[in-house]
């Protein structure tokens, strides 16, 4: 019963971190665009599509994530502390990573290709795909996504593939492209988008390394 309770509690945190970090990135992009009088990097309809069609499926899948092998080694949770120590920090940091990747795509489109429509399309692709890759980060706040012992979540894989398919339909099917004000981009732009979409995943993986190092030093000092 205790193990299941911890699993449910931890999964709620995963969903919150995943969704709010994405929202932080979207808000920052729009806020910066307004403050510096940029042409809009992304439209409201793009954000609506990302939040409803691509974020919702991974969020549901994270809600049924299996318990990690070491979940019973975690300290007991204080009553009423859903936003535990470090959670807000992680949300903001992860949101900044996603925001940086999306804005990098936007400015590459604006400065290199000098085309606002391409820049906006690249921003949409990076913002949506990077949030999908970021869902993998949420399975553990400290352990790498490649570490065993986190359990297999087939629902998350299905959700990510389904969300990726939705994005593909929107950016490849002409009527949908017109509906969402997107344009065709070349293979070079796609390579840039894929690389930038993986940046939040890599950045969080690196931050987890420092968290583990700091945790070991703290444990050694307390011993």
CSV table of N, CA and C in Angstrom, one decimal, residues 110-203:
chain,number,residue,atom,x,y,z
A,110,UNK,N,15.0,33.1,-38.9
A,110,UNK,CA,14.9,34.5,-39.3
A,110,UNK,C,16.2,35.0,-39.8
A,111,UNK,N,17.3,34.6,-39.2
A,111,UNK,CA,18.6,35.2,-39.6
A,111,UNK,C,19.3,34.5,-40.7
A,112,UNK,N,19.2,33.2,-40.7
A,112,UNK,CA,19.9,32.4,-41.7
A,112,UNK,C,19.0,32.3,-43.0
A,113,UNK,N,17.8,31.9,-42.8
A,113,UNK,CA,16.9,31.7,-44.0
A,113,UNK,C,16.1,33.0,-44.3
A,114,UNK,N,16.0,33.9,-43.4
A,114,UNK,CA,15.3,35.2,-43.6
A,114,UNK,C,13.9,35.0,-44.1
A,115,UNK,N,13.2,34.1,-43.4
A,115,UNK,CA,11.8,33.8,-43.7
A,115,UNK,C,11.0,33.6,-42.5
A,116,UNK,N,10.1,34.5,-42.2
A,116,UNK,CA,9.3,34.3,-41.0
A,116,UNK,C,8.5,33.1,-40.9
A,117,UNK,N,7.9,32.7,-42.1
A,117,UNK,CA,7.0,31.6,-42.1
A,117,UNK,C,7.8,30.3,-41.8
A,118,UNK,N,9.0,30.2,-42.4
A,118,UNK,CA,9.9,29.0,-42.1
A,118,UNK,C,10.3,29.1,-40.6
A,119,UNK,N,10.6,30.3,-40.1
A,119,UNK,CA,11.1,30.4,-38.7
A,119,UNK,C,10.0,29.9,-37.8
A,120,UNK,N,8.7,30.3,-38.1
A,120,UNK,CA,7.6,30.0,-37.2
A,120,UNK,C,7.3,28.5,-37.3
A,121,UNK,N,7.5,27.9,-38.5
A,121,UNK,CA,7.3,26.4,-38.6
A,121,UNK,C,8.4,25.7,-37.8
A,122,UNK,N,9.6,26.1,-37.9
A,122,UNK,CA,10.7,25.5,-37.2
A,122,UNK,C,10.5,25.6,-35.7
A,123,UNK,N,10.0,26.8,-35.3
A,123,UNK,CA,9.7,27.0,-33.8
A,123,UNK,C,8.6,26.0,-33.4
A,124,UNK,N,7.6,25.9,-34.1
A,124,UNK,CA,6.5,24.9,-33.8
A,124,UNK,C,7.0,23.5,-33.7
A,125,UNK,N,7.8,23.1,-34.7
A,125,UNK,CA,8.3,21.7,-34.7
A,125,UNK,C,9.2,21.5,-33.4
A,126,UNK,N,10.1,22.4,-33.2
A,126,UNK,CA,11.0,22.2,-32.0
A,126,UNK,C,10.3,22.3,-30.7
A,127,UNK,N,9.3,23.2,-30.6
A,127,UNK,CA,8.6,23.3,-29.3
A,127,UNK,C,7.8,22.1,-29.0
A,128,UNK,N,7.1,21.5,-30.1
A,128,UNK,CA,6.3,20.3,-29.9
A,128,UNK,C,7.1,19.1,-29.7
A,129,UNK,N,8.2,18.9,-30.5
A,129,UNK,CA,9.0,17.6,-30.4
A,129,UNK,C,9.8,17.6,-29.2
A,130,UNK,N,10.4,18.8,-28.8
A,130,UNK,CA,11.2,18.8,-27.6
A,130,UNK,C,10.4,18.5,-26.4
A,131,UNK,N,9.1,18.9,-26.3
A,131,UNK,CA,8.3,18.5,-25.2
A,131,UNK,C,8.0,17.0,-25.2
A,132,UNK,N,8.0,16.4,-26.3
A,132,UNK,CA,7.8,14.9,-26.4
A,132,UNK,C,9.0,14.3,-25.8
A,133,UNK,N,10.2,14.7,-26.3
A,133,UNK,CA,11.4,14.1,-25.8
A,133,UNK,C,11.6,14.4,-24.3
A,134,UNK,N,11.1,15.6,-23.9
A,134,UNK,CA,11.2,15.9,-22.4
A,134,UNK,C,10.4,15.0,-21.5
A,135,UNK,N,9.3,14.4,-22.1
A,135,UNK,CA,8.5,13.5,-21.3
A,135,UNK,C,9.4,12.4,-20.8
A,136,UNK,N,10.4,12.0,-21.5
A,136,UNK,CA,11.3,10.9,-21.0
A,136,UNK,C,12.0,11.3,-19.8
A,137,UNK,N,12.4,12.6,-19.7
A,137,UNK,CA,13.1,13.1,-18.6
A,137,UNK,C,12.4,13.0,-17.3
A,138,UNK,N,11.0,13.0,-17.4
A,138,UNK,CA,10.2,13.0,-16.1
A,138,UNK,C,10.2,11.7,-15.4
A,139,UNK,N,10.7,10.6,-16.0
A,139,UNK,CA,10.6,9.3,-15.3
A,139,UNK,C,11.4,9.3,-14.0
A,140,UNK,N,12.5,10.1,-14.0
A,140,UNK,CA,13.3,10.2,-12.8
A,140,UNK,C,13.9,11.6,-12.7
A,141,UNK,N,14.0,12.1,-11.5
A,141,UNK,CA,14.6,13.4,-11.3
A,141,UNK,C,16.1,13.3,-11.1
A,142,UNK,N,16.6,12.1,-10.9
A,142,UNK,CA,18.1,11.9,-10.7
A,142,UNK,C,18.7,10.9,-11.6
A,143,UNK,N,18.0,9.8,-12.0
A,143,UNK,CA,18.6,8.8,-12.8
A,143,UNK,C,18.5,9.0,-14.3
A,144,UNK,N,19.4,8.6,-15.0
A,144,UNK,CA,19.4,8.7,-16.5
A,144,UNK,C,18.2,7.9,-17.1
A,145,UNK,N,17.7,8.3,-18.2
A,145,UNK,CA,16.7,7.6,-18.9
A,145,UNK,C,17.2,6.2,-19.4
A,146,UNK,N,18.5,6.1,-19.4
A,146,UNK,CA,19.0,4.8,-19.9
A,146,UNK,C,19.3,3.8,-18.8
A,147,UNK,N,19.1,4.2,-17.6
A,147,UNK,CA,19.4,3.3,-16.4
A,147,UNK,C,18.2,2.4,-16.3
A,148,UNK,N,18.6,1.1,-16.0
A,148,UNK,CA,17.6,0.1,-15.7
A,148,UNK,C,17.0,0.3,-14.3
A,149,UNK,N,15.8,-0.3,-14.1
A,149,UNK,CA,15.2,-0.3,-12.8
A,149,UNK,C,14.1,0.7,-12.7
A,150,UNK,N,13.8,1.4,-13.8
A,150,UNK,CA,12.7,2.4,-13.8
A,150,UNK,C,11.3,1.7,-14.3
A,151,UNK,N,11.4,0.5,-14.7
A,151,UNK,CA,10.2,-0.2,-15.2
A,151,UNK,C,9.9,0.2,-16.6
A,152,UNK,N,9.2,-0.6,-17.3
A,152,UNK,CA,8.8,-0.4,-18.7
A,152,UNK,C,7.4,0.2,-18.8
A,153,UNK,N,7.3,1.3,-19.5
A,153,UNK,CA,6.0,2.0,-19.6
A,153,UNK,C,5.7,2.0,-21.1
A,154,UNK,N,5.0,1.0,-21.6
A,154,UNK,CA,4.6,0.9,-23.0
A,154,UNK,C,3.6,1.9,-23.4
A,155,UNK,N,2.8,2.4,-22.4
A,155,UNK,CA,1.8,3.4,-22.7
A,155,UNK,C,2.5,4.8,-23.1
A,156,UNK,N,3.7,5.0,-22.4
A,156,UNK,CA,4.4,6.3,-22.7
A,156,UNK,C,5.0,6.2,-24.2
A,157,UNK,N,5.5,5.0,-24.5
A,157,UNK,CA,6.0,4.9,-25.9
A,157,UNK,C,4.9,5.1,-26.9
A,158,UNK,N,3.7,4.4,-26.7
A,158,UNK,CA,2.6,4.6,-27.6
A,158,UNK,C,2.1,6.0,-27.7
A,159,UNK,N,2.1,6.7,-26.5
A,159,UNK,CA,1.7,8.1,-26.5
A,159,UNK,C,2.6,9.0,-27.2
A,160,UNK,N,3.9,8.8,-27.1
A,160,UNK,CA,4.9,9.6,-27.8
A,160,UNK,C,4.8,9.4,-29.3
A,161,UNK,N,4.6,8.1,-29.7
A,161,UNK,CA,4.5,7.8,-31.2
A,161,UNK,C,3.2,8.4,-31.7
A,162,UNK,N,2.1,8.4,-31.0
A,162,UNK,CA,0.8,8.9,-31.4
A,162,UNK,C,0.9,10.4,-31.5
A,163,UNK,N,1.6,11.1,-30.5
A,163,UNK,CA,1.8,12.5,-30.6
A,163,UNK,C,2.7,12.9,-31.7
A,164,UNK,N,3.7,12.2,-31.9
A,164,UNK,CA,4.6,12.5,-33.1
A,164,UNK,C,3.9,12.3,-34.4
A,165,UNK,N,3.0,11.4,-34.5
A,165,UNK,CA,2.2,11.2,-35.7
A,165,UNK,C,1.3,12.4,-36.0
A,166,UNK,N,0.7,12.9,-34.9
A,166,UNK,CA,-0.1,14.1,-35.0
A,166,UNK,C,0.7,15.3,-35.5
A,167,UNK,N,1.9,15.5,-35.0
A,167,UNK,CA,2.8,16.6,-35.4
A,167,UNK,C,3.1,16.4,-36.9
A,168,UNK,N,3.4,15.1,-37.3
A,168,UNK,CA,3.8,14.8,-38.7
A,168,UNK,C,2.6,15.1,-39.6
A,169,UNK,N,1.4,14.8,-39.3
A,169,UNK,CA,0.3,15.1,-40.1
A,169,UNK,C,0.1,16.6,-40.3
A,170,UNK,N,0.3,17.4,-39.2
A,170,UNK,CA,0.2,18.8,-39.3
A,170,UNK,C,1.2,19.5,-40.2
A,171,UNK,N,2.4,19.0,-40.1
A,171,UNK,CA,3.5,19.6,-40.9
A,171,UNK,C,3.7,19.1,-42.3
A,172,UNK,N,3.1,18.0,-42.6
A,172,UNK,CA,3.2,17.4,-43.9
A,172,UNK,C,2.0,17.4,-44.8
A,173,UNK,N,0.8,17.4,-44.2
A,173,UNK,CA,-0.4,17.4,-45.0
A,173,UNK,C,-0.8,18.9,-45.4
A,174,UNK,N,-0.8,19.2,-46.7
A,174,UNK,CA,-1.1,20.6,-47.1
A,174,UNK,C,-2.3,21.3,-46.5
A,175,UNK,N,-3.5,20.6,-46.5
A,175,UNK,CA,-4.6,21.3,-45.9
A,175,UNK,C,-4.4,21.7,-44.4
A,176,UNK,N,-3.7,20.8,-43.7
A,176,UNK,CA,-3.5,21.1,-42.2
A,176,UNK,C,-2.4,22.1,-42.1
A,177,UNK,N,-1.4,22.1,-43.0
A,177,UNK,CA,-0.4,23.1,-43.0
A,177,UNK,C,-1.0,24.5,-43.2
A,178,UNK,N,-1.9,24.6,-44.1
A,178,UNK,CA,-2.6,25.9,-44.3
A,178,UNK,C,-3.5,26.3,-43.1
A,179,UNK,N,-4.1,25.3,-42.5
A,179,UNK,CA,-5.0,25.6,-41.4
A,179,UNK,C,-4.2,26.2,-40.2
A,180,UNK,N,-3.0,25.6,-40.0
A,180,UNK,CA,-2.1,26.1,-38.9
A,180,UNK,C,-1.0,27.1,-39.3
A,181,UNK,N,-1.1,27.6,-40.5
A,181,UNK,CA,-0.2,28.6,-41.0
A,181,UNK,C,1.3,28.1,-40.9
A,182,UNK,N,1.5,26.9,-41.4
A,182,UNK,CA,2.8,26.3,-41.5
A,182,UNK,C,3.2,26.2,-42.9
A,183,UNK,N,4.5,26.1,-43.2
A,183,UNK,CA,5.0,25.9,-44.5
A,183,UNK,C,6.0,24.7,-44.6
A,184,UNK,N,6.3,24.3,-45.8
A,184,UNK,CA,7.2,23.2,-46.1
A,184,UNK,C,8.6,23.7,-45.7
A,185,UNK,N,9.4,22.9,-45.1
A,185,UNK,CA,10.8,23.2,-44.8
A,185,UNK,C,11.7,22.1,-45.4
A,186,UNK,N,12.9,22.4,-45.8
A,186,UNK,CA,13.8,21.4,-46.4
A,186,UNK,C,14.5,20.5,-45.4
A,187,UNK,N,15.3,19.6,-45.9
A,187,UNK,CA,15.9,18.6,-45.0
A,187,UNK,C,17.0,19.2,-44.1
A,188,UNK,N,17.6,20.3,-44.5
A,188,UNK,CA,18.6,21.0,-43.6
A,188,UNK,C,17.9,21.5,-42.4
A,189,UNK,N,16.7,22.2,-42.7
A,189,UNK,CA,15.9,22.7,-41.6
A,189,UNK,C,15.4,21.6,-40.6
A,190,UNK,N,15.1,20.5,-41.2
A,190,UNK,CA,14.6,19.4,-40.4
A,190,UNK,C,15.8,18.8,-39.5
A,191,UNK,N,17.0,18.8,-40.0
A,191,UNK,CA,18.1,18.3,-39.2
A,191,UNK,C,18.3,19.3,-38.1
A,192,UNK,N,18.2,20.6,-38.3
A,192,UNK,CA,18.3,21.6,-37.3
A,192,UNK,C,17.3,21.4,-36.2
A,193,UNK,N,16.0,21.2,-36.7
A,193,UNK,CA,14.9,21.0,-35.7
A,193,UNK,C,15.1,19.8,-34.9
A,194,UNK,N,15.5,18.7,-35.5
A,194,UNK,CA,15.7,17.5,-34.7
A,194,UNK,C,16.8,17.7,-33.7
A,195,UNK,N,17.9,18.3,-34.1
A,195,UNK,CA,19.0,18.5,-33.2
A,195,UNK,C,18.6,19.4,-32.0
A,196,UNK,N,17.9,20.5,-32.3
A,196,UNK,CA,17.4,21.4,-31.2
A,196,UNK,C,16.4,20.7,-30.3
A,197,UNK,N,15.6,19.9,-30.9
A,197,UNK,CA,14.5,19.2,-30.1
A,197,UNK,C,15.1,18.3,-29.1
A,198,UNK,N,16.3,17.8,-29.3
A,198,UNK,CA,17.0,16.9,-28.4
A,198,UNK,C,17.7,17.6,-27.3
A,199,UNK,N,17.9,19.0,-27.5
A,199,UNK,CA,18.7,19.7,-26.6
A,199,UNK,C,18.1,19.7,-25.1
A,200,UNK,N,16.8,19.9,-24.9
A,200,UNK,CA,16.3,19.7,-23.5
A,200,UNK,C,16.6,18.4,-22.9
A,201,UNK,N,16.4,17.3,-23.7
A,201,UNK,CA,16.7,16.0,-23.2
A,201,UNK,C,18.1,15.8,-22.8
A,202,UNK,N,19.1,16.3,-23.6
A,202,UNK,CA,20.5,16.2,-23.3
A,202,UNK,C,20.8,17.1,-22.1
A,203,UNK,N,20.3,18.3,-22.1
A,203,UNK,CA,20.6,19.3,-21.0
A,203,UNK,C,20.1,18.7,-19.6
